[in-house]
Amino acid sequence: ENERGEAVRIRNFGNFKPVFAKERNAVNPQTREPLVVPAHHHAQFAPSQYLSDLVNAKYAHLNPKLIKEGGSKNWLYATAAVLLLLIGGGIWLASGGSDEGEKSVKEEQVLPSLQEQQAAVSEAMQEETREVEKAAEAVLDTPPPAVLPENISYDVLPKDTLYDISDRQYGTPDYWPLIFHVNLPSIYDPDLIYPGSHLQIPAQVDLSNNSQRQQMKTGYFEAYERYKELGRKQKALWLIFTGARNVDSSIEEVITNPEDRKQVQNFLERF
């Protein structure tokens, strides 16, 4: 189909389409000789939103944030303004006066001051860079918590997710809906927990225990409902599929919507 110039769409995977490229001038990277690349078509792939969501599911809690300049950097703006004034003054002095010797004297008086200002700014910026690097190293060097003892209140670390906490505590990330269930209503978005917040972590998971198995199913249902509320229906369905495949096949029973249940059953048959 692409060869005939037609686009091909594979549902929940992506689109393949031929893209026309005009003739252009280029350089041979090996010989550095100029050459002409003739007009041609090439295949282009664009992943579907569904595929992108699956690939990035673990990182869905990460959101872009606007970086606001703090007051600590105001000195940079002030220094820049001083530099501009000094440069402008240097130009004025260089262009003014009738005697070349007088201009040279004035330039010598201005330039050392300008160089000193530039050196001061450079040193200050290097010092700030060193402070930022030290802060980043402190975060990265924070050791992950060991396997948690029973009935402990866990303090969320930077970059933590329920997925990762479950993996460290239980040896599998698939039990994170149980942590979500235990900590409701303090967690609204399952993909977003905040450093420094406190979570209660269930000691152990024993799915042979009817009460705990019911808690796990309830956690999956609550996470499924919350994802739908947040407009992440495909992620909600994939969560139930994952739970039914990796944790307990009866988790599928928590779905009351016939259409959603049918789609999860299709997942289970296909994968």
PDB file of C-alpha atoms in Angstrom:
ATOM      1  CA  GLU A   1       0.000   0.000   0.000  1.00  0.00           C
ATOM      2  CA  ASN A   2       2.838   2.418   0.792  1.00  0.00           C
ATOM      3  CA  GLU A   3       4.457   1.569  -2.540  1.00  0.00           C
ATOM      4  CA  ARG A   4       1.250   2.629  -4.257  1.00  0.00           C
ATOM      5  CA  GLY A   5       1.315   5.884  -2.314  1.00  0.00           C
ATOM      6  CA  GLU A   6      -1.383   4.897   0.197  1.00  0.00           C
ATOM      7  CA  ALA A   7      -1.181   5.342   3.971  1.00  0.00           C
ATOM      8  CA  VAL A   8      -1.723   2.318   6.215  1.00  0.00           C
ATOM      9  CA  ARG A   9      -3.319   2.585   9.659  1.00  0.00           C
ATOM     10  CA  ILE A  10      -2.970  -0.238  12.163  1.00  0.00           C
ATOM     11  CA  ARG A  11      -5.372   0.329  15.030  1.00  0.00           C
ATOM     12  CA  ASN A  12      -3.777   0.863  18.463  1.00  0.00           C
ATOM     13  CA  PHE A  13      -0.329   0.645  16.823  1.00  0.00           C
ATOM     14  CA  GLY A  14       0.247   3.506  14.403  1.00  0.00           C
ATOM     15  CA  ASN A  15       0.274   4.835  10.850  1.00  0.00           C
ATOM     16  CA  PHE A  16       2.711   4.154   8.004  1.00  0.00           C
ATOM     17  CA  LYS A  17       2.651   6.599   5.126  1.00  0.00           C
ATOM     18  CA  PRO A  18       4.895   7.521   2.178  1.00  0.00           C
ATOM     19  CA  VAL A  19       6.329  11.030   2.362  1.00  0.00           C
ATOM     20  CA  PHE A  20       7.662  12.850  -0.699  1.00  0.00           C
ATOM     21  CA  ALA A  21      11.065  14.569  -0.406  1.00  0.00           C
ATOM     22  CA  LYS A  22      12.117  17.146  -3.013  1.00  0.00           C
ATOM     23  CA  GLU A  23      15.448  17.107  -4.812  1.00  0.00           C
ATOM     24  CA  ARG A  24      18.130  18.783  -2.693  1.00  0.00           C
ATOM     25  CA  ASN A  25      21.833  19.585  -2.632  1.00  0.00           C
ATOM     26  CA  ALA A  26      23.967  17.697  -0.121  1.00  0.00           C
ATOM     27  CA  VAL A  27      27.546  16.704   0.680  1.00  0.00           C
ATOM     28  CA  ASN A  28      28.986  13.195   0.641  1.00  0.00           C
ATOM     29  CA  PRO A  29      29.971  12.659   4.323  1.00  0.00           C
ATOM     30  CA  GLN A  30      32.931  10.437   3.338  1.00  0.00           C
ATOM     31  CA  THR A  31      34.471  12.379   0.439  1.00  0.00           C
ATOM     32  CA  ARG A  32      33.009  15.832   1.291  1.00  0.00           C
ATOM     33  CA  GLU A  33      32.114  16.201  -2.373  1.00  0.00           C
ATOM     34  CA  PRO A  34      28.894  18.017  -3.308  1.00  0.00           C
ATOM     35  CA  LEU A  35      26.098  15.903  -4.731  1.00  0.00           C
ATOM     36  CA  VAL A  36      22.416  16.117  -5.627  1.00  0.00           C
ATOM     37  CA  VAL A  37      19.942  13.880  -3.807  1.00  0.00           C
ATOM     38  CA  PRO A  38      17.136  13.151  -6.279  1.00  0.00           C
ATOM     39  CA  ALA A  39      13.476  13.487  -5.394  1.00  0.00           C
ATOM     40  CA  HIS A  40      12.170  10.380  -3.632  1.00  0.00           C
ATOM     41  CA  HIS A  41       9.631   8.925  -1.222  1.00  0.00           C
ATOM     42  CA  HIS A  42      10.416   7.516   2.210  1.00  0.00           C
ATOM     43  CA  ALA A  43       8.222   5.663   4.727  1.00  0.00           C
ATOM     44  CA  GLN A  44       7.193   7.532   7.854  1.00  0.00           C
ATOM     45  CA  PHE A  45       5.760   5.916  11.000  1.00  0.00           C
ATOM     46  CA  ALA A  46       3.673   7.730  13.593  1.00  0.00           C
ATOM     47  CA  PRO A  47       2.715   5.740  16.734  1.00  0.00           C
ATOM     48  CA  SER A  48      -0.877   5.817  17.913  1.00  0.00           C
ATOM     49  CA  GLN A  49      -1.833   7.537  21.143  1.00  0.00           C
ATOM     50  CA  TYR A  50      -2.670   4.126  22.581  1.00  0.00           C
ATOM     51  CA  LEU A  51       0.824   2.770  21.874  1.00  0.00           C
ATOM     52  CA  SER A  52       2.445   5.932  23.237  1.00  0.00           C
ATOM     53  CA  ASP A  53       0.403   5.660  26.440  1.00  0.00           C
ATOM     54  CA  LEU A  54       1.476   2.044  26.929  1.00  0.00           C
ATOM     55  CA  VAL A  55       5.146   2.783  26.354  1.00  0.00           C
ATOM     56  CA  ASN A  56       5.069   5.758  28.715  1.00  0.00           C
ATOM     57  CA  ALA A  57       2.692   4.342  31.343  1.00  0.00           C
ATOM     58  CA  LYS A  58       5.383   4.176  34.022  1.00  0.00           C
ATOM     59  CA  TYR A  59       6.231   7.849  33.499  1.00  0.00           C
ATOM     60  CA  ALA A  60       2.691   9.187  33.210  1.00  0.00           C
ATOM     61  CA  HIS A  61       3.073  10.930  36.586  1.00  0.00           C
ATOM     62  CA  LEU A  62       5.744  13.237  35.146  1.00  0.00           C
ATOM     63  CA  ASN A  63       4.300  16.530  33.948  1.00  0.00           C
ATOM     64  CA  PRO A  64       5.992  19.579  32.407  1.00  0.00           C
ATOM     65  CA  LYS A  65       6.411  22.441  34.837  1.00  0.00           C
ATOM     66  CA  LEU A  66       7.080  26.113  34.189  1.00  0.00           C
ATOM     67  CA  ILE A  67      10.442  27.091  35.656  1.00  0.00           C
ATOM     68  CA  LYS A  68      10.108  30.405  37.448  1.00  0.00           C
ATOM     69  CA  GLU A  69      13.213  32.469  38.012  1.00  0.00           C
ATOM     70  CA  GLY A  70      13.738  32.944  41.740  1.00  0.00           C
ATOM     71  CA  GLY A  71      14.840  36.083  43.519  1.00  0.00           C
ATOM     72  CA  SER A  72      18.291  34.567  43.994  1.00  0.00           C
ATOM     73  CA  LYS A  73      19.058  35.277  40.338  1.00  0.00           C
ATOM     74  CA  ASN A  74      18.134  38.951  40.432  1.00  0.00           C
ATOM     75  CA  TRP A  75      21.807  39.790  40.894  1.00  0.00           C
ATOM     76  CA  LEU A  76      22.450  38.362  37.432  1.00  0.00           C
ATOM     77  CA  TYR A  77      20.045  40.825  35.859  1.00  0.00           C
ATOM     78  CA  ALA A  78      21.545  43.678  37.869  1.00  0.00           C
ATOM     79  CA  THR A  79      25.062  42.667  36.843  1.00  0.00           C
ATOM     80  CA  ALA A  80      23.996  42.406  33.194  1.00  0.00           C
ATOM     81  CA  ALA A  81      22.557  45.918  33.382  1.00  0.00           C
ATOM     82  CA  VAL A  82      25.813  47.236  34.873  1.00  0.00           C
ATOM     83  CA  LEU A  83      27.789  45.525  32.111  1.00  0.00           C
ATOM     84  CA  LEU A  84      25.601  47.113  29.447  1.00  0.00           C
ATOM     85  CA  LEU A  85      26.104  50.516  31.033  1.00  0.00           C
ATOM     86  CA  LEU A  86      29.867  49.983  31.194  1.00  0.00           C
ATOM     87  CA  ILE A  87      30.022  48.833  27.588  1.00  0.00           C
ATOM     88  CA  GLY A  88      27.920  51.784  26.493  1.00  0.00           C
ATOM     89  CA  GLY A  89      30.137  54.107  28.512  1.00  0.00           C
ATOM     90  CA  GLY A  90      33.221  52.553  26.944  1.00  0.00           C
ATOM     91  CA  ILE A  91      31.846  53.152  23.447  1.00  0.00           C
ATOM     92  CA  TRP A  92      30.967  56.739  24.320  1.00  0.00           C
ATOM     93  CA  LEU A  93      34.419  57.406  25.727  1.00  0.00           C
ATOM     94  CA  ALA A  94      36.051  55.771  22.708  1.00  0.00           C
ATOM     95  CA  SER A  95      34.078  57.975  20.327  1.00  0.00           C
ATOM     96  CA  GLY A  96      34.326  61.230  22.332  1.00  0.00           C
ATOM     97  CA  GLY A  97      37.193  63.716  22.802  1.00  0.00           C
ATOM     98  CA  SER A  98      39.534  65.282  20.273  1.00  0.00           C
ATOM     99  CA  ASP A  99      42.813  63.813  21.430  1.00  0.00           C
ATOM    100  CA  GLU A 100      43.731  60.187  20.631  1.00  0.00           C
ATOM    101  CA  GLY A 101      45.951  60.008  23.697  1.00  0.00           C
ATOM    102  CA  GLU A 102      43.073  61.106  25.913  1.00  0.00           C
ATOM    103  CA  LYS A 103      40.833  58.390  24.346  1.00  0.00           C
ATOM    104  CA  SER A 104      43.465  55.744  25.064  1.00  0.00           C
ATOM    105  CA  VAL A 105      43.714  56.831  28.698  1.00  0.00           C
ATOM    106  CA  LYS A 106      39.923  56.739  29.113  1.00  0.00           C
ATOM    107  CA  GLU A 107      39.674  53.314  27.412  1.00  0.00           C
ATOM    108  CA  GLU A 108      42.341  51.931  29.740  1.00  0.00           C
ATOM    109  CA  GLN A 109      40.363  53.242  32.691  1.00  0.00           C
ATOM    110  CA  VAL A 110      37.132  51.579  31.486  1.00  0.00           C
ATOM    111  CA  LEU A 111      38.413  48.234  30.206  1.00  0.00           C
ATOM    112  CA  PRO A 112      39.945  46.948  33.456  1.00  0.00           C
ATOM    113  CA  SER A 113      36.656  47.630  35.238  1.00  0.00           C
ATOM    114  CA  LEU A 114      34.741  45.810  32.493  1.00  0.00           C
ATOM    115  CA  GLN A 115      37.074  42.817  32.664  1.00  0.00           C
ATOM    116  CA  GLU A 116      36.731  42.695  36.437  1.00  0.00           C
ATOM    117  CA  GLN A 117      32.936  42.689  36.123  1.00  0.00           C
ATOM    118  CA  GLN A 118      33.045  39.900  33.557  1.00  0.00           C
ATOM    119  CA  ALA A 119      35.335  37.809  35.773  1.00  0.00           C
ATOM    120  CA  ALA A 120      33.029  38.361  38.761  1.00  0.00           C
ATOM    121  CA  VAL A 121      29.965  37.259  36.780  1.00  0.00           C
ATOM    122  CA  SER A 122      31.788  34.199  35.438  1.00  0.00           C
ATOM    123  CA  GLU A 123      32.895  33.148  38.928  1.00  0.00           C
ATOM    124  CA  ALA A 124      29.424  33.671  40.393  1.00  0.00           C
ATOM    125  CA  MET A 125      27.793  31.601  37.617  1.00  0.00           C
ATOM    126  CA  GLN A 126      30.341  28.814  38.112  1.00  0.00           C
ATOM    127  CA  GLU A 127      29.638  28.805  41.847  1.00  0.00           C
ATOM    128  CA  GLU A 128      25.886  28.571  41.237  1.00  0.00           C
ATOM    129  CA  THR A 129      26.460  25.705  38.780  1.00  0.00           C
ATOM    130  CA  ARG A 130      28.502  23.865  41.418  1.00  0.00           C
ATOM    131  CA  GLU A 131      25.704  24.315  43.980  1.00  0.00           C
ATOM    132  CA  VAL A 132      23.092  22.952  41.541  1.00  0.00           C
ATOM    133  CA  GLU A 133      25.304  19.955  40.726  1.00  0.00           C
ATOM    134  CA  LYS A 134      25.799  19.210  44.435  1.00  0.00           C
ATOM    135  CA  ALA A 135      22.035  19.349  45.032  1.00  0.00           C
ATOM    136  CA  ALA A 136      21.403  17.009  42.085  1.00  0.00           C
ATOM    137  CA  GLU A 137      24.039  14.556  43.325  1.00  0.00           C
ATOM    138  CA  ALA A 138      22.437  14.555  46.779  1.00  0.00           C
ATOM    139  CA  VAL A 139      19.083  13.552  45.264  1.00  0.00           C
ATOM    140  CA  LEU A 140      20.568  10.900  42.978  1.00  0.00           C
ATOM    141  CA  ASP A 141      22.686   9.445  45.775  1.00  0.00           C
ATOM    142  CA  THR A 142      19.654   8.963  48.039  1.00  0.00           C
ATOM    143  CA  PRO A 143      19.559   5.199  48.559  1.00  0.00           C
ATOM    144  CA  PRO A 144      16.293   3.406  47.844  1.00  0.00           C
ATOM    145  CA  PRO A 145      14.537   2.165  50.965  1.00  0.00           C
ATOM    146  CA  ALA A 146      15.094  -1.428  51.970  1.00  0.00           C
ATOM    147  CA  VAL A 147      12.231  -3.923  52.152  1.00  0.00           C
ATOM    148  CA  LEU A 148       9.805  -2.262  54.494  1.00  0.00           C
ATOM    149  CA  PRO A 149       8.966  -3.823  57.879  1.00  0.00           C
ATOM    150  CA  GLU A 150       5.406  -4.318  59.008  1.00  0.00           C
ATOM    151  CA  ASN A 151       3.058  -1.400  59.625  1.00  0.00           C
ATOM    152  CA  ILE A 152       5.504   1.321  58.673  1.00  0.00           C
ATOM    153  CA  SER A 153       4.662   4.817  57.524  1.00  0.00           C
ATOM    154  CA  TYR A 154       6.651   5.373  54.350  1.00  0.00           C
ATOM    155  CA  ASP A 155       7.957   8.822  53.325  1.00  0.00           C
ATOM    156  CA  VAL A 156       7.823   9.268  49.556  1.00  0.00           C
ATOM    157  CA  LEU A 157      11.202   9.985  47.931  1.00  0.00           C
ATOM    158  CA  PRO A 158      11.872  12.066  44.792  1.00  0.00           C
ATOM    159  CA  LYS A 159      11.037  10.086  41.630  1.00  0.00           C
ATOM    160  CA  ASP A 160       9.017   7.500  43.617  1.00  0.00           C
ATOM    161  CA  THR A 161       5.935   5.919  42.061  1.00  0.00           C
ATOM    162  CA  LEU A 162       3.421   3.463  43.521  1.00  0.00           C
ATOM    163  CA  TYR A 163       4.679   1.091  40.842  1.00  0.00           C
ATOM    164  CA  ASP A 164       8.274   1.271  42.137  1.00  0.00           C
ATOM    165  CA  ILE A 165       7.299   1.125  45.832  1.00  0.00           C
ATOM    166  CA  SER A 166       5.290  -2.041  45.199  1.00  0.00           C
ATOM    167  CA  ASP A 167       8.202  -3.569  43.304  1.00  0.00           C
ATOM    168  CA  ARG A 168      10.602  -2.916  46.186  1.00  0.00           C
ATOM    169  CA  GLN A 169       8.184  -4.015  48.911  1.00  0.00           C
ATOM    170  CA  TYR A 170       6.605  -7.095  47.343  1.00  0.00           C
ATOM    171  CA  GLY A 171       8.985  -8.031  44.534  1.00  0.00           C
ATOM    172  CA  THR A 172       6.387  -7.168  41.891  1.00  0.00           C
ATOM    173  CA  PRO A 173       4.984  -3.839  40.667  1.00  0.00           C
ATOM    174  CA  ASP A 174       1.541  -5.383  40.090  1.00  0.00           C
ATOM    175  CA  TYR A 175       0.428  -4.947  43.724  1.00  0.00           C
ATOM    176  CA  TRP A 176       0.505  -1.137  43.638  1.00  0.00           C
ATOM    177  CA  PRO A 177      -3.340  -0.834  43.539  1.00  0.00           C
ATOM    178  CA  LEU A 178      -3.372  -2.322  47.066  1.00  0.00           C
ATOM    179  CA  ILE A 179      -1.170   0.580  48.266  1.00  0.00           C
ATOM    180  CA  PHE A 180      -3.496   2.969  46.418  1.00  0.00           C
ATOM    181  CA  HIS A 181      -6.506   1.426  48.197  1.00  0.00           C
ATOM    182  CA  VAL A 182      -4.934   1.642  51.666  1.00  0.00           C
ATOM    183  CA  ASN A 183      -4.014   5.309  51.187  1.00  0.00           C
ATOM    184  CA  LEU A 184      -7.306   6.624  49.836  1.00  0.00           C
ATOM    185  CA  PRO A 185      -8.405   9.396  49.897  1.00  0.00           C
ATOM    186  CA  SER A 186      -4.946  10.990  50.333  1.00  0.00           C
ATOM    187  CA  ILE A 187      -3.985   9.976  46.752  1.00  0.00           C
ATOM    188  CA  TYR A 188      -6.106  11.367  43.936  1.00  0.00           C
ATOM    189  CA  ASP A 189      -4.065  10.584  40.824  1.00  0.00           C
ATOM    190  CA  PRO A 190      -2.481   7.083  41.034  1.00  0.00           C
ATOM    191  CA  ASP A 191       0.366   8.292  38.821  1.00  0.00           C
ATOM    192  CA  LEU A 192       1.181  11.298  40.975  1.00  0.00           C
ATOM    193  CA  ILE A 193       2.587  11.065  44.507  1.00  0.00           C
ATOM    194  CA  TYR A 194       4.568  13.843  46.123  1.00  0.00           C
ATOM    195  CA  PRO A 195       8.017  13.649  47.770  1.00  0.00           C
ATOM    196  CA  GLY A 196       7.733  13.988  51.535  1.00  0.00           C
ATOM    197  CA  SER A 197       4.145  12.733  51.746  1.00  0.00           C
ATOM    198  CA  HIS A 198       3.373   9.800  54.035  1.00  0.00           C
ATOM    199  CA  LEU A 199       1.990   6.464  52.888  1.00  0.00           C
ATOM    200  CA  GLN A 200       0.904   3.387  54.813  1.00  0.00           C
ATOM    201  CA  ILE A 201       2.353   0.247  53.223  1.00  0.00           C
ATOM    202  CA  PRO A 202       0.649  -3.116  53.830  1.00  0.00           C
ATOM    203  CA  ALA A 203       3.138  -5.496  55.432  1.00  0.00           C
ATOM    204  CA  GLN A 204       2.831  -8.504  53.168  1.00  0.00           C
ATOM    205  CA  VAL A 205       0.522  -9.729  50.417  1.00  0.00           C
ATOM    206  CA  ASP A 206      -1.052 -13.164  50.722  1.00  0.00           C
ATOM    207  CA  LEU A 207      -3.648 -13.713  48.004  1.00  0.00           C
ATOM    208  CA  SER A 208      -4.679 -17.013  49.590  1.00  0.00           C
ATOM    209  CA  ASN A 209      -6.208 -14.864  52.321  1.00  0.00           C
ATOM    210  CA  ASN A 210      -9.770 -14.064  51.215  1.00  0.00           C
ATOM    211  CA  SER A 211      -9.847 -10.708  52.979  1.00  0.00           C
ATOM    212  CA  GLN A 212      -6.597  -9.523  51.417  1.00  0.00           C
ATOM    213  CA  ARG A 213      -7.537 -10.827  47.980  1.00  0.00           C
ATOM    214  CA  GLN A 214     -10.767  -8.818  48.213  1.00  0.00           C
ATOM    215  CA  GLN A 215      -8.747  -5.736  49.216  1.00  0.00           C
ATOM    216  CA  MET A 216      -6.543  -6.225  46.153  1.00  0.00           C
ATOM    217  CA  LYS A 217      -9.563  -6.496  43.867  1.00  0.00           C
ATOM    218  CA  THR A 218     -11.051  -3.380  45.468  1.00  0.00           C
ATOM    219  CA  GLY A 219      -7.782  -1.514  44.880  1.00  0.00           C
ATOM    220  CA  TYR A 220      -7.790  -2.486  41.204  1.00  0.00           C
ATOM    221  CA  PHE A 221     -11.404  -1.364  40.855  1.00  0.00           C
ATOM    222  CA  GLU A 222     -10.708   1.981  42.573  1.00  0.00           C
ATOM    223  CA  ALA A 223      -7.649   2.631  40.377  1.00  0.00           C
ATOM    224  CA  TYR A 224      -9.645   1.616  37.270  1.00  0.00           C
ATOM    225  CA  GLU A 225     -12.455   4.029  38.199  1.00  0.00           C
ATOM    226  CA  ARG A 226     -10.015   6.837  38.985  1.00  0.00           C
ATOM    227  CA  TYR A 227      -8.216   6.467  35.644  1.00  0.00           C
ATOM    228  CA  LYS A 228     -11.573   6.674  33.850  1.00  0.00           C
ATOM    229  CA  GLU A 229     -12.459   9.759  35.878  1.00  0.00           C
ATOM    230  CA  LEU A 230      -9.148  11.321  34.794  1.00  0.00           C
ATOM    231  CA  GLY A 231      -9.916  10.570  31.128  1.00  0.00           C
ATOM    232  CA  ARG A 232      -7.434   7.667  30.810  1.00  0.00           C
ATOM    233  CA  LYS A 233      -9.828   4.935  29.752  1.00  0.00           C
ATOM    234  CA  GLN A 234      -7.296   2.853  27.815  1.00  0.00           C
ATOM    235  CA  LYS A 235      -4.943   2.873  30.781  1.00  0.00           C
ATOM    236  CA  ALA A 236      -7.827   1.841  33.044  1.00  0.00           C
ATOM    237  CA  LEU A 237      -8.607  -1.162  30.832  1.00  0.00           C
ATOM    238  CA  TRP A 238      -4.957  -2.120  30.531  1.00  0.00           C
ATOM    239  CA  LEU A 239      -4.673  -2.026  34.342  1.00  0.00           C
ATOM    240  CA  ILE A 240      -7.471  -4.583  34.729  1.00  0.00           C
ATOM    241  CA  PHE A 241      -5.916  -6.745  32.013  1.00  0.00           C
ATOM    242  CA  THR A 242      -2.544  -6.657  33.799  1.00  0.00           C
ATOM    243  CA  GLY A 243      -4.137  -7.559  37.128  1.00  0.00           C
ATOM    244  CA  ALA A 244      -6.139 -10.419  35.634  1.00  0.00           C
ATOM    245  CA  ARG A 245      -3.063 -11.812  33.874  1.00  0.00           C
ATOM    246  CA  ASN A 246      -0.399 -11.334  36.564  1.00  0.00           C
ATOM    247  CA  VAL A 247      -2.246 -11.224  39.912  1.00  0.00           C
ATOM    248  CA  ASP A 248      -5.663 -12.892  39.995  1.00  0.00           C
ATOM    249  CA  SER A 249      -7.889 -13.757  37.030  1.00  0.00           C
ATOM    250  CA  SER A 250     -10.963 -12.874  39.102  1.00  0.00           C
ATOM    251  CA  ILE A 251      -9.931  -9.186  39.113  1.00  0.00           C
ATOM    252  CA  GLU A 252     -11.680  -8.942  35.753  1.00  0.00           C
ATOM    253  CA  GLU A 253     -14.973  -9.360  37.650  1.00  0.00           C
ATOM    254  CA  VAL A 254     -14.711  -5.857  39.148  1.00  0.00           C
ATOM    255  CA  ILE A 255     -15.718  -4.359  35.778  1.00  0.00           C
ATOM    256  CA  THR A 256     -19.444  -3.693  35.592  1.00  0.00           C
ATOM    257  CA  ASN A 257     -19.432  -1.895  32.225  1.00  0.00           C
ATOM    258  CA  PRO A 258     -20.160  -4.565  29.537  1.00  0.00           C
ATOM    259  CA  GLU A 259     -18.170  -2.743  26.846  1.00  0.00           C
ATOM    260  CA  ASP A 260     -15.114  -2.380  29.090  1.00  0.00           C
ATOM    261  CA  ARG A 261     -15.305  -6.011  30.170  1.00  0.00           C
ATOM    262  CA  LYS A 262     -15.487  -7.159  26.557  1.00  0.00           C
ATOM    263  CA  GLN A 263     -12.403  -5.131  25.655  1.00  0.00           C
ATOM    264  CA  VAL A 264     -10.428  -6.564  28.599  1.00  0.00           C
ATOM    265  CA  GLN A 265     -11.477 -10.068  27.549  1.00  0.00           C
ATOM    266  CA  ASN A 266     -10.201  -9.296  24.044  1.00  0.00           C
ATOM    267  CA  PHE A 267      -6.877  -8.253  25.558  1.00  0.00           C
ATOM    268  CA  LEU A 268      -6.667 -11.502  27.503  1.00  0.00           C
ATOM    269  CA  GLU A 269      -7.393 -13.552  24.376  1.00  0.00           C
ATOM    270  CA  ARG A 270      -4.893 -11.676  22.211  1.00  0.00           C
ATOM    271  CA  PHE A 271      -2.023 -11.457  24.694  1.00  0.00           C
TER     272      PHE A 271
END
